[in-house]
Each structure stands twice: as C-alpha cells, then as structure tokens.
Short mmCIF file of C-alpha atoms in Angstrom, two decimals:
data_model
loop_
_atom_site.label_atom_id
_atom_site.label_comp_id
_atom_site.label_asym_id
_atom_site.label_seq_id
_atom_site.Cartn_x
_atom_site.Cartn_y
_atom_site.Cartn_z
CA MET A 265 -31.40 -63.74 12.99
CA GLU A 266 -34.52 -62.70 11.22
CA GLY A 267 -36.34 -59.79 12.76
CA ARG A 268 -33.30 -58.72 14.73
CA GLN A 269 -31.91 -55.25 14.02
CA THR A 270 -28.51 -53.97 14.88
CA ARG A 271 -28.26 -50.35 15.85
CA VAL A 272 -25.15 -48.53 14.66
CA PRO A 273 -24.77 -44.94 15.75
CA ILE A 274 -25.24 -42.68 12.71
CA LYS A 275 -22.16 -40.62 13.54
CA ARG A 276 -19.83 -43.66 13.32
CA VAL A 277 -21.25 -44.62 9.92
CA ALA A 278 -20.91 -41.04 8.66
CA ASP A 279 -17.31 -40.86 9.89
CA ARG A 280 -16.44 -44.10 8.07
CA VAL A 281 -18.13 -42.95 4.84
CA ASN A 282 -16.43 -39.55 4.99
CA LYS A 283 -13.02 -41.11 5.70
CA ALA A 284 -13.42 -43.61 2.86
CA PHE A 285 -14.53 -40.83 0.49
CA MET A 286 -11.65 -38.55 1.50
CA ASP A 287 -9.06 -41.34 1.21
CA ASP A 288 -10.31 -42.15 -2.29
CA PHE A 289 -10.47 -38.45 -3.21
CA MET A 290 -6.95 -37.72 -1.93
CA ASP A 291 -5.52 -40.60 -3.98
CA LYS A 292 -6.97 -39.12 -7.18
CA VAL A 293 -6.57 -35.34 -6.70
CA PRO A 294 -3.32 -33.68 -5.68
CA LEU A 295 -3.78 -31.27 -2.83
CA GLU A 296 -2.47 -27.76 -3.23
CA MET A 297 -2.93 -25.16 -0.54
CA CYS A 298 -2.63 -21.50 -1.44
CA PHE A 299 -2.38 -18.64 0.99
CA PRO A 300 -2.63 -14.98 0.07
CA VAL A 301 0.63 -13.08 0.52
CA MET A 302 0.85 -9.50 1.70
CA GLY A 303 3.60 -7.87 -0.31
CA GLU A 304 5.65 -4.77 0.33
CA LEU A 305 4.20 -1.32 0.94
CA PHE A 306 6.41 1.74 0.91
CA ILE A 307 6.66 5.47 0.27
CA PRO A 308 9.95 6.19 -1.55
CA ASN A 309 10.89 9.24 0.59
CA VAL A 310 10.45 8.97 4.36
CA ASN A 311 11.08 12.68 5.00
CA LEU A 312 9.61 15.30 2.69
CA VAL A 313 10.22 19.05 2.83
CA VAL A 314 7.59 21.10 1.00
CA THR A 315 6.53 24.70 0.65
CA GLU A 316 3.38 25.83 2.44
CA SER A 317 0.26 26.09 0.25
CA GLU A 318 1.97 24.61 -2.82
CA PRO A 319 0.47 21.44 -4.34
CA ARG A 320 2.51 18.28 -3.84
CA LYS A 321 2.18 14.64 -4.92
CA VAL A 322 3.25 11.71 -2.71
CA THR A 323 3.54 8.17 -4.08
CA CYS A 324 2.91 4.89 -2.26
CA ARG A 325 3.83 1.57 -3.88
CA ALA A 326 2.31 -1.85 -3.19
CA LEU A 327 4.60 -4.56 -4.64
CA HIS A 328 4.32 -8.36 -4.94
CA TRP A 329 0.80 -8.89 -3.51
CA THR A 330 -1.06 -12.06 -4.48
CA ARG A 331 -4.22 -9.95 -4.57
CA LEU A 332 -4.09 -6.16 -4.76
CA PRO A 333 -5.17 -4.43 -1.53
CA ASP A 334 -7.46 -1.46 -1.06
CA ILE A 335 -5.24 1.58 -0.49
CA SER A 336 -6.23 4.69 1.43
CA TRP A 337 -4.38 7.57 3.10
CA GLU A 338 -4.47 8.89 6.66
CA LEU A 339 -3.50 12.57 6.96
CA GLY A 340 -1.90 13.68 10.21
CA LEU A 341 -1.61 17.33 9.17
CA LEU A 342 -3.70 20.26 7.99
CA VAL A 343 -4.33 20.53 4.24
CA SER A 344 -6.38 22.89 2.10
CA HIS A 345 -6.94 20.17 -0.51
CA SER A 346 -6.31 16.44 -0.85
CA SER A 347 -7.27 13.65 -3.24
CA TYR A 348 -5.81 10.32 -4.24
CA TYR A 349 -6.09 7.62 -6.85
CA PHE A 350 -4.91 4.04 -7.23
CA VAL A 351 -3.71 2.32 -10.42
CA PRO A 352 -2.33 -1.18 -11.04
CA GLU A 353 1.15 -1.37 -12.55
CA PRO A 354 0.66 -2.36 -16.22
CA SER A 355 3.83 -4.48 -16.29
CA ASP A 356 3.20 -6.26 -12.96
CA LEU A 357 -0.33 -7.37 -12.08
CA GLN A 358 0.71 -8.00 -8.46
CA SER A 359 1.76 -4.38 -7.93
CA ALA A 360 0.06 -0.98 -7.85
CA VAL A 361 0.71 2.66 -7.05
CA SER A 362 -1.40 5.18 -5.14
CA ILE A 363 -0.76 8.89 -5.66
CA LEU A 364 -1.88 11.42 -3.08
CA ALA A 365 -2.20 15.04 -4.25
CA LEU A 366 -2.36 17.57 -1.42
CA THR A 367 -1.77 21.19 -0.54
CA PRO A 368 -0.17 21.14 2.93
CA GLN A 369 -0.72 23.82 5.57
CA SER A 370 1.24 22.32 8.51
CA ASN A 371 3.89 19.78 9.49
CA GLY A 372 2.75 16.23 10.16
CA THR A 373 2.60 12.70 8.85
CA LEU A 374 1.05 10.96 5.87
CA THR A 375 0.25 7.26 6.18
CA CYS A 376 -0.49 4.98 3.25
CA VAL A 377 -2.71 2.09 4.38
CA ALA A 378 -3.20 -1.18 2.47
CA THR A 379 -6.06 -3.42 3.63
CA TRP A 380 -7.61 -6.74 2.77
CA LYS A 381 -11.08 -6.47 4.24
CA SER A 382 -11.90 -10.15 3.75
CA LEU A 383 -8.90 -11.20 5.87
CA LYS A 384 -8.98 -8.21 8.22
CA ALA A 385 -5.31 -7.66 7.35
CA ARG A 386 -3.61 -4.25 7.27
CA LYS A 387 -0.18 -2.90 6.41
CA SER A 388 0.96 0.74 6.46
CA ALA A 389 3.85 3.05 5.55
CA THR A 390 4.34 6.56 6.98
CA VAL A 391 6.23 9.63 5.80
CA ASN A 392 7.09 12.78 7.76
CA LEU A 393 6.19 16.03 6.04
CA THR A 394 7.86 19.31 6.97
CA VAL A 395 6.27 22.49 5.66
CA ILE A 396 8.44 25.57 5.09
CA ARG A 397 6.81 28.97 4.90
CA ARG A 398 7.64 31.05 1.83
CA PRO A 399 9.07 34.37 3.08
CA GLN A 400 7.70 37.69 1.81
CA GLY A 401 9.50 38.85 -1.30
CA GLY A 402 9.31 35.59 -3.22
CA PHE A 403 12.74 34.04 -2.47
CA HIS A 404 12.60 30.62 -0.93
CA PRO A 405 15.57 28.45 0.15
CA LEU A 406 14.13 25.46 -1.74
CA SER A 407 13.64 27.41 -4.99
CA GLN A 408 17.21 26.74 -6.11
CA TYR A 409 16.42 23.00 -6.14
CA GLU A 410 13.02 23.05 -7.80
CA ALA A 411 14.55 21.63 -10.99
CA GLY A 412 16.84 19.35 -8.94
CA PRO A 413 20.35 19.95 -7.57
CA PRO A 414 23.12 20.78 -10.07
CA ILE A 415 24.91 17.84 -11.65
CA ALA A 416 28.72 17.83 -11.55
CA GLY A 417 30.27 18.73 -14.91
CA GLU A 418 27.01 20.17 -16.27
CA PRO A 419 27.12 23.81 -17.49
CA GLN A 420 25.37 26.15 -15.07
CA ILE A 421 23.89 29.61 -15.52
CA CYS A 422 24.68 31.97 -12.66
CA LEU A 423 22.97 35.29 -12.11
CA ASN A 424 24.53 37.90 -9.89
CA PHE A 425 22.48 40.77 -8.51
CA PHE A 426 24.13 43.99 -7.43
CA GLN A 427 22.53 46.70 -5.40
CA SER A 428 23.37 50.24 -6.55
#
C-alpha cells in the first residue's frame, strides 16, 4: 500500500477530535451553568398624594438581583425639578435603592425602570401621583398629617380657634 493515500474529510476528523476532547474534559471538570436572575423591583407606595410645588422623594427598590441593574425613571407628569440617584444596599450586595427627588406640578405616573443592557432585559414598577393644590390662606387638608397620623393612646395637642 505504499504510495496510496486515503482521503478523510477534514470535518469528520475535527468532529472526532472535538468529541474526544470534550468527553475527556467533561470527565475531569464538573459543569456548572449559571444564569443571571432578575430580582424584584417595586415602589413601596402605589398611590401617592402630594402638594403642588412642594419637593417630594419617591423610593424604588431592586431586591435579590444576581447583578445590579441600571435604574432610571420615566416621568409621566409635569415637574419643575427632578433628579435621582442610585445606591447599593450596604447589607445586601444583590439589592439597591434609587431615590427620585421631584417637585410635581400635575397628576401623572412615575415609572422606575431597571435594565440589563447586555441581556436587553427590562423590568419596571409604576406609581400614580395625585397633586393637590394648596388653597389660598395656607391651610391644606394634608397639613394635619405632615408629621404622620395620630397614634392611639398618644397625648395630643389641640388648638381651637374662635372668631370674635
């Protein structure tokens, strides 16, 4: 058989070499597959009532993410000012909080958006915001609750005004 050559398609040889390599490799190295997990995203209050032109902060929490997302806000209302920042939770490296500071001028919605650009994944949470106009004269129906509603059994100070 001298001088005679056998032709073996290159693809078949490569497949056999790759299969042999992978079989050997799989016997020696345990295979572990990891997938990123999108955690929870929420705004604690789904309906907010605020006073027109008064600054307000809204919090959005991202919990139990394998990799923290980028968080942004979509404003579906008129504002005279808005800004936000994002900080990881010091006690939980898989969680973070984003705080939106705004001065609302109208009713509408606020949407907190978490994205993973590399995976083109997105998750969102929305809150309804109702703006109440402060009447002339300074009294506002929400002013009695600015420090929180009264607690049962707690001493209260009452002021009575009489017109003479």
